[in-house]
C-alpha atoms as a printed R data frame, in Angstrom:
    type eleno elety resid chain resno       x       y       z
1   ATOM     1    CA   UNK     A     1 -29.464  54.177  34.456
2   ATOM     2    CA   UNK     A     2 -28.991  51.286  36.878
3   ATOM     3    CA   UNK     A     3 -31.835  49.255  35.077
4   ATOM     4    CA   UNK     A     4 -30.098  50.104  31.584
5   ATOM     5    CA   UNK     A     5 -26.697  48.759  32.956
6   ATOM     6    CA   UNK     A     6 -28.375  45.515  34.399
7   ATOM     7    CA   UNK     A     7 -30.220  45.073  30.829
8   ATOM     8    CA   UNK     A     8 -26.939  45.432  28.978
9   ATOM     9    CA   UNK     A     9 -25.282  42.742  31.232
10  ATOM    10    CA   UNK     A    10 -28.332  40.401  30.687
11  ATOM    11    CA   UNK     A    11 -28.212  41.092  26.917
12  ATOM    12    CA   UNK     A    12 -24.493  40.459  26.720
13  ATOM    13    CA   UNK     A    13 -24.915  37.238  28.539
14  ATOM    14    CA   UNK     A    14 -27.686  35.938  26.122
15  ATOM    15    CA   UNK     A    15 -25.659  36.923  23.143
16  ATOM    16    CA   UNK     A    16 -22.625  34.922  24.524
17  ATOM    17    CA   UNK     A    17 -24.635  31.786  25.359
18  ATOM    18    CA   UNK     A    18 -26.083  31.876  21.658
19  ATOM    19    CA   UNK     A    19 -22.907  32.355  20.081
20  ATOM    20    CA   UNK     A    20 -21.860  29.221  17.916
21  ATOM    21    CA   UNK     A    21 -18.673  27.597  18.722
22  ATOM    22    CA   UNK     A    22 -17.965  27.662  14.936
23  ATOM    23    CA   UNK     A    23 -18.349  31.369  14.727
24  ATOM    24    CA   UNK     A    24 -14.604  32.289  15.224
25  ATOM    25    CA   UNK     A    25 -13.668  29.671  12.677
26  ATOM    26    CA   UNK     A    26 -11.651  27.695  15.076
27  ATOM    27    CA   UNK     A    27 -12.452  24.192  16.514
28  ATOM    28    CA   UNK     A    28 -10.813  23.259  19.626
29  ATOM    29    CA   UNK     A    29 -10.716  19.887  21.590
30  ATOM    30    CA   UNK     A    30 -12.772  21.521  24.402
31  ATOM    31    CA   UNK     A    31 -15.430  22.465  21.881
32  ATOM    32    CA   UNK     A    32 -15.496  18.881  20.441
33  ATOM    33    CA   UNK     A    33 -16.243  17.657  23.912
34  ATOM    34    CA   UNK     A    34 -18.768  20.302  24.872
35  ATOM    35    CA   UNK     A    35 -20.636  20.869  21.481
36  ATOM    36    CA   UNK     A    36 -20.042  17.963  19.320
37  ATOM    37    CA   UNK     A    37 -23.577  17.893  17.712
38  ATOM    38    CA   UNK     A    38 -22.657  21.533  16.401
39  ATOM    39    CA   UNK     A    39 -18.979  21.388  15.920
40  ATOM    40    CA   UNK     A    40 -19.164  18.114  13.793
41  ATOM    41    CA   UNK     A    41 -21.625  19.833  11.508
42  ATOM    42    CA   UNK     A    42 -18.861  21.690  10.046
43  ATOM    43    CA   UNK     A    43 -18.622  20.973   6.239
44  ATOM    44    CA   UNK     A    44 -16.143  23.386   4.720
45  ATOM    45    CA   UNK     A    45 -12.441  22.281   5.229
46  ATOM    46    CA   UNK     A    46 -11.250  23.754   2.058
47  ATOM    47    CA   UNK     A    47 -10.644  22.128  -1.356
48  ATOM    48    CA   UNK     A    48  -6.670  22.435  -1.744
49  ATOM    49    CA   UNK     A    49  -3.774  23.588   0.438
50  ATOM    50    CA   UNK     A    50  -5.822  25.743   2.897
51  ATOM    51    CA   UNK     A    51  -9.001  25.500   4.909
52  ATOM    52    CA   UNK     A    52 -11.390  28.640   5.917
53  ATOM    53    CA   UNK     A    53 -11.674  26.803   9.350
54  ATOM    54    CA   UNK     A    54  -9.057  25.747  11.721
55  ATOM    55    CA   UNK     A    55  -9.382  22.468  13.518
56  ATOM    56    CA   UNK     A    56  -7.189  20.762  16.046
57  ATOM    57    CA   UNK     A    57  -6.754  17.301  14.468
58  ATOM    58    CA   UNK     A    58  -4.875  16.042  17.534
59  ATOM    59    CA   UNK     A    59  -7.486  16.170  20.334
60  ATOM    60    CA   UNK     A    60  -7.328  13.304  22.881
61  ATOM    61    CA   UNK     A    61 -10.411  11.199  21.881
62  ATOM    62    CA   UNK     A    62  -9.647  11.533  18.140
63  ATOM    63    CA   UNK     A    63  -8.775   8.036  16.809
64  ATOM    64    CA   UNK     A    64  -5.573   9.169  15.521
65  ATOM    65    CA   UNK     A    65  -4.631   9.584  19.019
66  ATOM    66    CA   UNK     A    66  -5.338   6.015  20.369
67  ATOM    67    CA   UNK     A    67  -2.163   4.128  20.517
68  ATOM    68    CA   UNK     A    68  -3.355   0.786  19.509
69  ATOM    69    CA   UNK     A    69  -4.604   2.312  16.200
70  ATOM    70    CA   UNK     A    70  -1.292   3.878  15.280
71  ATOM    71    CA   UNK     A    71   0.061   0.982  13.330
72  ATOM    72    CA   UNK     A    72  -3.149   0.607  11.251
73  ATOM    73    CA   UNK     A    73  -3.498   4.280  10.513
74  ATOM    74    CA   UNK     A    74   0.173   4.214   9.507
75  ATOM    75    CA   UNK     A    75  -0.531   1.304   7.277
76  ATOM    76    CA   UNK     A    76  -3.345   3.069   5.491
77  ATOM    77    CA   UNK     A    77  -1.474   6.192   4.914
78  ATOM    78    CA   UNK     A    78   1.398   4.260   3.601
79  ATOM    79    CA   UNK     A    79  -0.633   2.288   1.227
80  ATOM    80    CA   UNK     A    80  -2.238   5.554   0.022
81  ATOM    81    CA   UNK     A    81   1.125   7.221  -0.288
82  ATOM    82    CA   UNK     A    82   0.008  10.163  -2.477
83  ATOM    83    CA   UNK     A    83   2.934  11.539  -4.540
84  ATOM    84    CA   UNK     A    84   4.934  14.592  -3.666
85  ATOM    85    CA   UNK     A    85   4.665  15.679  -7.152
86  ATOM    86    CA   UNK     A    86   1.181  16.749  -6.041
87  ATOM    87    CA   UNK     A    87   0.703  19.319  -8.847
88  ATOM    88    CA   UNK     A    88   1.025  16.681 -11.627
89  ATOM    89    CA   UNK     A    89   0.131  13.360  -9.908
90  ATOM    90    CA   UNK     A    90  -2.660  14.065  -7.493
91  ATOM    91    CA   UNK     A    91  -3.307  17.886  -7.362
92  ATOM    92    CA   UNK     A    92  -3.578  19.847  -4.122
93  ATOM    93    CA   UNK     A    93  -6.780  17.969  -3.225
94  ATOM    94    CA   UNK     A    94  -4.652  15.524  -1.319
95  ATOM    95    CA   UNK     A    95  -4.244  18.111   1.481
96  ATOM    96    CA   UNK     A    96  -8.001  18.749   1.671
97  ATOM    97    CA   UNK     A    97  -8.515  14.884   1.856
98  ATOM    98    CA   UNK     A    98  -6.279  14.655   4.764
99  ATOM    99    CA   UNK     A    99  -8.196  17.340   6.561
100 ATOM   100    CA   UNK     A   100 -11.612  15.761   5.912
101 ATOM   101    CA   UNK     A   101 -10.317  12.272   7.143
102 ATOM   102    CA   UNK     A   102  -8.619  13.454  10.255
103 ATOM   103    CA   UNK     A   103 -11.847  15.444  11.059
104 ATOM   104    CA   UNK     A   104 -13.789  12.099  10.512
105 ATOM   105    CA   UNK     A   105 -11.383  10.419  13.022
106 ATOM   106    CA   UNK     A   106 -12.137  13.112  15.567
107 ATOM   107    CA   UNK     A   107 -15.828  12.889  15.067
108 ATOM   108    CA   UNK     A   108 -15.645   9.111  15.257
109 ATOM   109    CA   UNK     A   109 -13.997   9.594  18.767
110 ATOM   110    CA   UNK     A   110 -16.192  12.365  19.942
111 ATOM   111    CA   UNK     A   111 -19.621  11.987  18.185
112 ATOM   112    CA   UNK     A   112 -19.620   8.275  16.683
113 ATOM   113    CA   UNK     A   113 -23.468   8.583  16.834
114 ATOM   114    CA   UNK     A   114 -23.534  11.502  14.365
115 ATOM   115    CA   UNK     A   115 -21.242   9.930  11.677
116 ATOM   116    CA   UNK     A   116 -22.254   9.242   8.166
117 ATOM   117    CA   UNK     A   117 -19.919   8.195   5.592
118 ATOM   118    CA   UNK     A   118 -18.562  10.707   2.989
119 ATOM   119    CA   UNK     A   119 -18.083   8.041   0.367
120 ATOM   120    CA   UNK     A   120 -20.761   7.796  -2.327
121 ATOM   121    CA   UNK     A   121 -20.816   5.210  -4.991
122 ATOM   122    CA   UNK     A   122 -17.608   3.195  -4.023
123 ATOM   123    CA   UNK     A   123 -18.467   0.253  -1.929
124 ATOM   124    CA   UNK     A   124 -15.649  -2.278  -3.216
125 ATOM   125    CA   UNK     A   125 -12.663  -1.033  -1.487
126 ATOM   126    CA   UNK     A   126 -11.751  -4.254   0.159
127 ATOM   127    CA   UNK     A   127 -12.434  -6.109  -3.047
128 ATOM   128    CA   UNK     A   128 -10.262  -3.861  -4.874
129 ATOM   129    CA   UNK     A   129  -7.407  -3.903  -2.191
130 ATOM   130    CA   UNK     A   130  -7.644  -7.957  -2.257
131 ATOM   131    CA   UNK     A   131  -7.271  -7.759  -6.122
132 ATOM   132    CA   UNK     A   132  -4.391  -5.249  -5.957
133 ATOM   133    CA   UNK     A   133  -2.696  -7.606  -3.593
134 ATOM   134    CA   UNK     A   134  -2.199 -10.376  -6.176
135 ATOM   135    CA   UNK     A   135  -0.342  -8.115  -8.710
136 ATOM   136    CA   UNK     A   136   2.970  -8.560  -6.799
137 ATOM   137    CA   UNK     A   137   4.202 -10.155  -3.931
138 ATOM   138    CA   UNK     A   138   5.206  -6.967  -2.306
139 ATOM   139    CA   UNK     A   139   1.582  -5.852  -2.658
140 ATOM   140    CA   UNK     A   140   0.487  -9.160  -1.149
141 ATOM   141    CA   UNK     A   141   2.842  -8.673   2.011
142 ATOM   142    CA   UNK     A   142   1.237  -5.332   2.525
143 ATOM   143    CA   UNK     A   143  -2.224  -6.695   2.214
144 ATOM   144    CA   UNK     A   144  -1.712  -9.483   4.619
145 ATOM   145    CA   UNK     A   145   0.039  -7.213   7.182
146 ATOM   146    CA   UNK     A   146  -2.857  -4.691   6.992
147 ATOM   147    CA   UNK     A   147  -5.738  -7.420   7.375
148 ATOM   148    CA   UNK     A   148  -3.769  -8.999  10.286
149 ATOM   149    CA   UNK     A   149  -3.614  -5.475  12.068
150 ATOM   150    CA   UNK     A   150  -7.212  -4.840  11.339
151 ATOM   151    CA   UNK     A   151  -8.278  -8.107  12.923
152 ATOM   152    CA   UNK     A   152  -5.893  -7.480  15.970
153 ATOM   153    CA   UNK     A   153  -7.228  -3.893  16.624
154 ATOM   154    CA   UNK     A   154 -11.134  -4.529  15.963
155 ATOM   155    CA   UNK     A   155 -11.847  -5.972  19.590
156 ATOM   156    CA   UNK     A   156  -9.657  -3.242  21.063
157 ATOM   157    CA   UNK     A   157 -11.703  -0.486  19.316
158 ATOM   158    CA   UNK     A   158 -15.179  -2.030  20.311
159 ATOM   159    CA   UNK     A   159 -13.670  -2.105  23.943
160 ATOM   160    CA   UNK     A   160 -12.691   1.615  23.788
161 ATOM   161    CA   UNK     A   161 -16.048   2.510  22.580
162 ATOM   162    CA   UNK     A   162 -17.956   0.663  25.346
163 ATOM   163    CA   UNK     A   163 -15.704   2.166  27.988
164 ATOM   164    CA   UNK     A   164 -15.478   5.909  26.657
165 ATOM   165    CA   UNK     A   165 -19.209   6.169  25.452
166 ATOM   166    CA   UNK     A   166 -20.845   3.783  27.961
167 ATOM   167    CA   UNK     A   167 -22.699   1.876  25.260
168 ATOM   168    CA   UNK     A   168 -23.729  -1.592  24.514
169 ATOM   169    CA   UNK     A   169 -21.399  -3.968  22.876
170 ATOM   170    CA   UNK     A   170 -23.809  -4.236  19.807
171 ATOM   171    CA   UNK     A   171 -23.706  -0.291  19.123
172 ATOM   172    CA   UNK     A   172 -19.942  -0.365  19.975
173 ATOM   173    CA   UNK     A   173 -19.376  -2.907  17.152
174 ATOM   174    CA   UNK     A   174 -21.258  -0.758  14.794
175 ATOM   175    CA   UNK     A   175 -19.175   2.352  15.754
176 ATOM   176    CA   UNK     A   176 -15.952   0.277  15.431
177 ATOM   177    CA   UNK     A   177 -16.835  -1.012  11.868
178 ATOM   178    CA   UNK     A   178 -17.649   2.646  10.611
179 ATOM   179    CA   UNK     A   179 -14.220   3.718  12.128
180 ATOM   180    CA   UNK     A   180 -12.255   0.802  10.513
181 ATOM   181    CA   UNK     A   181 -13.968   1.548   7.175
182 ATOM   182    CA   UNK     A   182 -12.959   5.237   7.354
183 ATOM   183    CA   UNK     A   183  -9.515   4.279   7.928
184 ATOM   184    CA   UNK     A   184  -9.427   1.624   5.238
185 ATOM   185    CA   UNK     A   185 -11.124   3.839   2.752
186 ATOM   186    CA   UNK     A   186  -8.499   6.515   3.185
187 ATOM   187    CA   UNK     A   187  -5.794   3.797   2.496
188 ATOM   188    CA   UNK     A   188  -7.245   2.082  -0.683
189 ATOM   189    CA   UNK     A   189 -10.693   3.010  -1.542
190 ATOM   190    CA   UNK     A   190  -9.970   5.965  -3.979
191 ATOM   191    CA   UNK     A   191 -10.007   3.664  -7.133
192 ATOM   192    CA   UNK     A   192 -11.577   4.623 -10.303
193 ATOM   193    CA   UNK     A   193 -15.202   4.738 -10.473
194 ATOM   194    CA   UNK     A   194 -14.997   2.526 -13.716
195 ATOM   195    CA   UNK     A   195 -13.091  -0.176 -11.950
196 ATOM   196    CA   UNK     A   196 -14.561  -3.836 -12.340
197 ATOM   197    CA   UNK     A   197 -13.106  -6.613 -10.846
198 ATOM   198    CA   UNK     A   198 -10.958  -8.969 -13.103
199 ATOM   199    CA   UNK     A   199 -12.336 -12.081 -14.657
200 ATOM   200    CA   UNK     A   200 -11.435 -15.173 -13.036
201 ATOM   201    CA   UNK     A   201 -12.018 -18.836 -13.523
202 ATOM   202    CA   UNK     A   202 -15.140 -19.854 -11.636
203 ATOM   203    CA   UNK     A   203 -14.263 -21.029  -7.957
204 ATOM   204    CA   UNK     A   204 -10.898 -19.591  -8.008
205 ATOM   205    CA   UNK     A   205 -11.479 -18.462  -4.373
206 ATOM   206    CA   UNK     A   206 -12.052 -22.142  -3.398
207 ATOM   207    CA   UNK     A   207  -8.814 -23.158  -5.433
208 ATOM   208    CA   UNK     A   208  -6.780 -20.606  -3.207
209 ATOM   209    CA   UNK     A   209  -7.970 -22.453  -0.314
210 ATOM   210    CA   UNK     A   210  -6.822 -25.894  -1.694
211 ATOM   211    CA   UNK     A   211 -10.356 -26.910  -2.686
212 ATOM   212    CA   UNK     A   212  -9.894 -27.701  -6.520
213 ATOM   213    CA   UNK     A   213 -12.792 -29.902  -7.507
214 ATOM   214    CA   UNK     A   214 -15.231 -27.039  -8.813
215 ATOM   215    CA   UNK     A   215 -12.315 -25.122 -10.062
216 ATOM   216    CA   UNK     A   216 -10.843 -28.110 -12.249
217 ATOM   217    CA   UNK     A   217 -14.415 -28.541 -14.074
218 ATOM   218    CA   UNK     A   218 -14.449 -24.890 -14.999
219 ATOM   219    CA   UNK     A   219 -10.978 -24.626 -16.502
220 ATOM   220    CA   UNK     A   220 -11.883 -26.002 -19.895
221 ATOM   221    CA   UNK     A   221 -14.610 -23.406 -20.502
222 ATOM   222    CA   UNK     A   222 -12.669 -20.425 -19.244
223 ATOM   223    CA   UNK     A   223 -10.841 -17.911 -21.317
224 ATOM   224    CA   UNK     A   224  -7.126 -17.310 -21.620
225 ATOM   225    CA   UNK     A   225  -7.618 -14.043 -19.607
226 ATOM   226    CA   UNK     A   226  -9.448 -15.846 -16.944
227 ATOM   227    CA   UNK     A   227  -6.858 -18.460 -16.752
228 ATOM   228    CA   UNK     A   228  -4.187 -15.899 -16.634
229 ATOM   229    CA   UNK     A   229  -5.661 -13.945 -13.800
230 ATOM   230    CA   UNK     A   230  -6.350 -17.096 -11.626
231 ATOM   231    CA   UNK     A   231  -2.981 -18.482 -12.582
232 ATOM   232    CA   UNK     A   232  -1.561 -15.103 -10.950
233 ATOM   233    CA   UNK     A   233  -3.557 -16.015  -7.831
234 ATOM   234    CA   UNK     A   234  -2.741 -19.571  -7.493
235 ATOM   235    CA   UNK     A   235   0.943 -18.994  -7.852
236 ATOM   236    CA   UNK     A   236   0.998 -16.844  -4.832
237 ATOM   237    CA   UNK     A   237  -0.889 -19.610  -2.730
238 ATOM   238    CA   UNK     A   238   1.625 -22.065  -4.256
239 ATOM   239    CA   UNK     A   239  -1.115 -24.359  -5.672
240 ATOM   240    CA   UNK     A   240  -0.595 -27.884  -6.693
241 ATOM   241    CA   UNK     A   241   1.777 -28.636  -9.745
242 ATOM   242    CA   UNK     A   242  -1.168 -30.215 -11.763
243 ATOM   243    CA   UNK     A   243  -3.287 -27.112 -11.188
244 ATOM   244    CA   UNK     A   244  -0.561 -24.768 -12.173
245 ATOM   245    CA   UNK     A   245   0.099 -26.902 -15.285
246 ATOM   246    CA   UNK     A   246  -3.712 -26.843 -16.151
247 ATOM   247    CA   UNK     A   247  -3.616 -23.238 -16.339
248 ATOM   248    CA   UNK     A   248  -0.518 -22.378 -18.234
249 ATOM   249    CA   UNK     A   249  -1.239 -21.538 -21.768
250 ATOM   250    CA   UNK     A   250   1.320 -20.458 -24.306
251 ATOM   251    CA   UNK     A   251   0.463 -16.733 -24.118
252 ATOM   252    CA   UNK     A   252   2.805 -13.813 -24.213
253 ATOM   253    CA   UNK     A   253   3.342 -11.211 -21.681
254 ATOM   254    CA   UNK     A   254   0.425  -8.887 -21.304
255 ATOM   255    CA   UNK     A   255   0.632  -5.988 -23.735
256 ATOM   256    CA   UNK     A   256   4.444  -5.435 -24.426
257 ATOM   257    CA   UNK     A   257   3.648  -1.848 -24.984
258 ATOM   258    CA   UNK     A   258   2.289  -1.324 -21.731
259 ATOM   259    CA   UNK     A   259   4.357  -2.777 -18.723
260 ATOM   260    CA   UNK     A   260   2.822  -4.762 -15.869
261 ATOM   261    CA   UNK     A   261   4.246  -6.967 -13.203
262 ATOM   262    CA   UNK     A   262   5.643 -10.279 -14.576
263 ATOM   263    CA   UNK     A   263   3.649 -13.285 -13.551
264 ATOM   264    CA   UNK     A   264   7.130 -14.941 -12.842
265 ATOM   265    CA   UNK     A   265   7.265 -12.380  -9.935
266 ATOM   266    CA   UNK     A   266   4.474 -14.239  -8.286
267 ATOM   267    CA   UNK     A   267   6.159 -17.633  -8.448
268 ATOM   268    CA   UNK     A   268   9.376 -16.837  -6.720
269 ATOM   269    CA   UNK     A   269   8.464 -19.088  -3.715
270 ATOM   270    CA   UNK     A   270   8.514 -21.997  -6.057
271 ATOM   271    CA   UNK     A   271  11.561 -22.505  -8.380
272 ATOM   272    CA   UNK     A   272   9.539 -25.496 -10.046
273 ATOM   273    CA   UNK     A   273   6.660 -22.955 -10.879
274 ATOM   274    CA   UNK     A   274   9.104 -20.611 -12.392
275 ATOM   275    CA   UNK     A   275  10.641 -23.208 -14.521
276 ATOM   276    CA   UNK     A   276   7.219 -24.132 -15.797
277 ATOM   277    CA   UNK     A   277   6.465 -20.605 -16.599
278 ATOM   278    CA   UNK     A   278   9.736 -20.051 -18.465
279 ATOM   279    CA   UNK     A   279   9.014 -23.218 -20.519
280 ATOM   280    CA   UNK     A   280   5.786 -21.939 -21.542
281 ATOM   281    CA   UNK     A   281   7.439 -18.838 -22.967
282 ATOM   282    CA   UNK     A   282   7.352 -16.147 -20.279
283 ATOM   283    CA   UNK     A   283  10.302 -13.910 -20.202
284 ATOM   284    CA   UNK     A   284  12.738 -13.912 -17.418
285 ATOM   285    CA   UNK     A   285  13.124 -10.234 -17.750
286 ATOM   286    CA   UNK     A   286   9.496  -9.144 -17.816
287 ATOM   287    CA   UNK     A   287   9.152  -5.891 -15.924
288 ATOM   288    CA   UNK     A   288   6.811  -3.621 -14.381
289 ATOM   289    CA   UNK     A   289   6.230   0.117 -15.037
290 ATOM   290    CA   UNK     A   290   9.392   1.168 -13.416
291 ATOM   291    CA   UNK     A   291  11.553  -1.752 -14.469
292 ATOM   292    CA   UNK     A   292  11.312  -4.284 -11.576
293 ATOM   293    CA   UNK     A   293  11.804  -7.900 -12.852
294 ATOM   294    CA   UNK     A   294  11.147 -11.356 -11.033
295 ATOM   295    CA   UNK     A   295  14.772 -11.428 -10.016
296 ATOM   296    CA   UNK     A   296  14.463  -8.363  -7.765
297 ATOM   297    CA   UNK     A   297  11.498 -10.209  -5.852
298 ATOM   298    CA   UNK     A   298  13.643 -13.424  -5.724
299 ATOM   299    CA   UNK     A   299  16.262 -11.391  -3.928
300 ATOM   300    CA   UNK     A   300  14.079  -9.246  -1.860
301 ATOM   301    CA   UNK     A   301  12.198 -12.360  -0.309
302 ATOM   302    CA   UNK     A   302  15.336 -14.592  -0.084
303 ATOM   303    CA   UNK     A   303  14.657 -17.148  -2.575
304 ATOM   304    CA   UNK     A   304  18.193 -18.169  -3.623
305 ATOM   305    CA   UNK     A   305  17.090 -21.264  -5.619
306 ATOM   306    CA   UNK     A   306  14.510 -19.157  -7.674
307 ATOM   307    CA   UNK     A   307  17.220 -16.484  -8.472
308 ATOM   308    CA   UNK     A   308  19.507 -19.394  -9.585
309 ATOM   309    CA   UNK     A   309  16.738 -20.627 -11.935
310 ATOM   310    CA   UNK     A   310  16.279 -17.015 -13.136
311 ATOM   311    CA   UNK     A   311  19.913 -16.252 -13.755
312 ATOM   312    CA   UNK     A   312  20.593 -19.657 -15.296
313 ATOM   313    CA   UNK     A   313  17.639 -18.913 -17.813
314 ATOM   314    CA   UNK     A   314  19.185 -15.672 -18.935
315 ATOM   315    CA   UNK     A   315  17.764 -13.159 -16.515
316 ATOM   316    CA   UNK     A   316  19.878  -9.958 -16.718
317 ATOM   317    CA   UNK     A   317  21.905  -9.722 -13.535
318 ATOM   318    CA   UNK     A   318  22.765  -5.926 -14.390
319 ATOM   319    CA   UNK     A   319  19.156  -4.940 -15.225
320 ATOM   320    CA   UNK     A   320  18.209  -1.419 -13.975
321 ATOM   321    CA   UNK     A   321  15.086   0.263 -12.763
322 ATOM   322    CA   UNK     A   322  14.127   2.572 -15.571
323 ATOM   323    CA   UNK     A   323  10.735   4.034 -17.051
324 ATOM   324    CA   UNK     A   324   9.113   2.582 -20.037
325 ATOM   325    CA   UNK     A   325   9.336   5.853 -21.687
326 ATOM   326    CA   UNK     A   326  11.005   9.118 -21.182
327 ATOM   327    CA   UNK     A   327   8.895  11.644 -19.383
328 ATOM   328    CA   UNK     A   328   9.430  14.984 -17.761
329 ATOM   329    CA   UNK     A   329   7.131  13.709 -14.932
330 ATOM   330    CA   UNK     A   330   6.263  10.354 -13.427
331 ATOM   331    CA   UNK     A   331   4.115   9.414 -10.515
332 ATOM   332    CA   UNK     A   332   5.877   5.982  -9.520
333 ATOM   333    CA   UNK     A   333   7.592   7.580  -6.433
334 ATOM   334    CA   UNK     A   334  10.890   6.054  -7.373
335 ATOM   335    CA   UNK     A   335  13.950   8.290  -6.636
336 ATOM   336    CA   UNK     A   336  16.781   5.718  -7.354
337 ATOM   337    CA   UNK     A   337  16.582   5.130 -10.981
338 ATOM   338    CA   UNK     A   338  19.282   2.705 -12.240
339 ATOM   339    CA   UNK     A   339  18.985   0.478  -9.171
340 ATOM   340    CA   UNK     A   340  20.613  -2.975 -10.033
341 ATOM   341    CA   UNK     A   341  19.965  -6.470  -8.568
342 ATOM   342    CA   UNK     A   342  23.131  -6.237  -6.648
343 ATOM   343    CA   UNK     A   343  22.253  -2.858  -5.074
344 ATOM   344    CA   UNK     A   344  18.766  -4.518  -4.314
345 ATOM   345    CA   UNK     A   345  20.481  -7.426  -2.572
346 ATOM   346    CA   UNK     A   346  22.797  -4.920  -0.579
347 ATOM   347    CA   UNK     A   347  19.727  -3.332   0.766
348 ATOM   348    CA   UNK     A   348  17.361  -6.232   1.216
349 ATOM   349    CA   UNK     A   349  19.179  -9.580   1.235
350 ATOM   350    CA   UNK     A   350  22.576 -11.102   2.508
351 ATOM   351    CA   UNK     A   351  25.995 -12.192   1.764
352 ATOM   352    CA   UNK     A   352  24.995 -15.437   0.071
353 ATOM   353    CA   UNK     A   353  22.608 -13.659  -2.278
354 ATOM   354    CA   UNK     A   354  25.360 -11.015  -3.261
355 ATOM   355    CA   UNK     A   355  27.735 -13.798  -3.749
356 ATOM   356    CA   UNK     A   356  25.426 -15.393  -6.185
357 ATOM   357    CA   UNK     A   357  24.821 -12.366  -8.238
358 ATOM   358    CA   UNK     A   358  28.630 -11.555  -8.314
359 ATOM   359    CA   UNK     A   359  29.327 -15.054  -9.719
360 ATOM   360    CA   UNK     A   360  26.619 -14.452 -12.212
361 ATOM   361    CA   UNK     A   361  28.294 -11.422 -13.429
362 ATOM   362    CA   UNK     A   362  26.691  -8.446 -11.445
363 ATOM   363    CA   UNK     A   363  28.812  -5.219 -11.827
364 ATOM   364    CA   UNK     A   364  30.164  -4.232  -8.559
365 ATOM   365    CA   UNK     A   365  30.929  -0.816  -9.589
366 ATOM   366    CA   UNK     A   366  27.721  -0.042 -11.054
367 ATOM   367    CA   UNK     A   367  26.031   3.348  -9.883
368 ATOM   368    CA   UNK     A   368  22.343   4.604  -9.895
369 ATOM   369    CA   UNK     A   369  21.382   7.998 -11.082
370 ATOM   370    CA   UNK     A   370  22.380   9.606  -7.644
371 ATOM   371    CA   UNK     A   371  25.779   7.931  -7.810
372 ATOM   372    CA   UNK     A   372  25.350   5.213  -5.233
373 ATOM   373    CA   UNK     A   373  26.768   1.710  -5.627
374 ATOM   374    CA   UNK     A   374  25.763  -1.286  -4.060
375 ATOM   375    CA   UNK     A   375  28.007  -0.748  -0.917
376 ATOM   376    CA   UNK     A   376  26.224   2.645  -0.580
377 ATOM   377    CA   UNK     A   377  22.855   0.816  -0.448
378 ATOM   378    CA   UNK     A   378  24.257  -1.588   2.346
379 ATOM   379    CA   UNK     A   379  25.425   1.477   4.203
380 ATOM   380    CA   UNK     A   380  22.157   3.245   4.168
381 ATOM   381    CA   UNK     A   381  20.364   0.152   5.172
382 ATOM   382    CA   UNK     A   382  22.546  -0.492   7.946
383 ATOM   383    CA   UNK     A   383  23.448  -3.980   6.501
384 ATOM   384    CA   UNK     A   384  27.058  -4.134   8.168
385 ATOM   385    CA   UNK     A   385  27.633  -7.663   6.940
386 ATOM   386    CA   UNK     A   386  26.972  -6.656   3.555
387 ATOM   387    CA   UNK     A   387  28.929  -3.600   3.630
388 ATOM   388    CA   UNK     A   388  31.992  -5.280   4.961
389 ATOM   389    CA   UNK     A   389  31.673  -8.024   2.252
390 ATOM   390    CA   UNK     A   390  31.249  -5.608  -0.579
391 ATOM   391    CA   UNK     A   391  34.224  -3.359   0.737
392 ATOM   392    CA   UNK     A   392  36.511  -6.474   0.477
393 ATOM   393    CA   UNK     A   393  35.084  -7.211  -3.153
394 ATOM   394    CA   UNK     A   394  35.890  -3.661  -4.007
395 ATOM   395    CA   UNK     A   395  39.301  -3.932  -2.512
396 ATOM   396    CA   UNK     A   396  40.143  -7.099  -4.627
397 ATOM   397    CA   UNK     A   397  38.507  -5.733  -7.838
398 ATOM   398    CA   UNK     A   398  39.687  -2.129  -7.528
399 ATOM   399    CA   UNK     A   399  41.376  -2.241 -10.882
400 ATOM   400    CA   UNK     A   400  38.660  -4.264 -12.740
401 ATOM   401    CA   UNK     A   401  36.924  -1.123 -14.026
402 ATOM   402    CA   UNK     A   402  38.205   2.499 -14.561
403 ATOM   403    CA   UNK     A   403  36.879   5.174 -12.219
């Protein structure tokens, strides 16, 4: 009997030792540390709202727990910004994508030597991101901030790998690049497989850096589409007047039935460039898919002279955000339809800009679809100066419009 009892104890010990850390369908931080090679073979995290396996995604060595990566990871998530209307715009797959992404961040922290990318066939994420950045000044500001942060954290992540995993700098650089690519891919590499980079006048990249010789020689043989695309980029870089004049052709806004960012929006840092575009026939009220015009960008980026040029050229001072077509669903993420330039100024600009708009006839009493007026935008954005000024204007004009 004593022999049988000892045998059962030994048998029990063998069984426990051989048991996989994945057998209970729960992955803990301790298991990531102790059994990384086994734990990170886990391949099924579900395809929708739920997962058959439970994972602790907030373990100490997961990259999402490194304070110096907080900003970059936050920026990538903001760029991705999946719609809250998931059933219509993105599907429940977004929940699964979040899980796989954070599992990769854990793997890159605990077991970077075992990492291999899940991406297949999409290798132009950064190229796509760069092109996207030229479609509005807001996009461009997001792009520049992300690239700056990427360069800032790269040496910090290399140092962390060297210290945490006791590896050479060469290997640490490889791991760091893998990690930064995963973060970037989550942010902006989910573009269409059919995406192709837009056509540009040859040597446009050189021209954006102020080197024009090869670019100038290529203009005459370029198509109007190439000129238009290069023009949009060179306006962002505020290229010389001669270059801008050489690219402007008397073309209409792209496909009037399908909205896109007005090229005027990329020119708001240069009133003279706006004047040239207006003279070439571009509308001061060209608007994107949710109704944003160049005037909103001039307001948002504090370009008073450009705002004056647009207003003097007929830009609608009481334009509103609105969809190009009525639909029960939209995936723009806009909640405040009916936003006017004055509301935009109350939120993003200052008293000088507000005065400019009021002098041009901005409706002080206009309300968006949620019933908010310009003063409410100032309050919500903690713009005390704007709020005080608008309150005085409302008091002075209390009888100018019926309630």
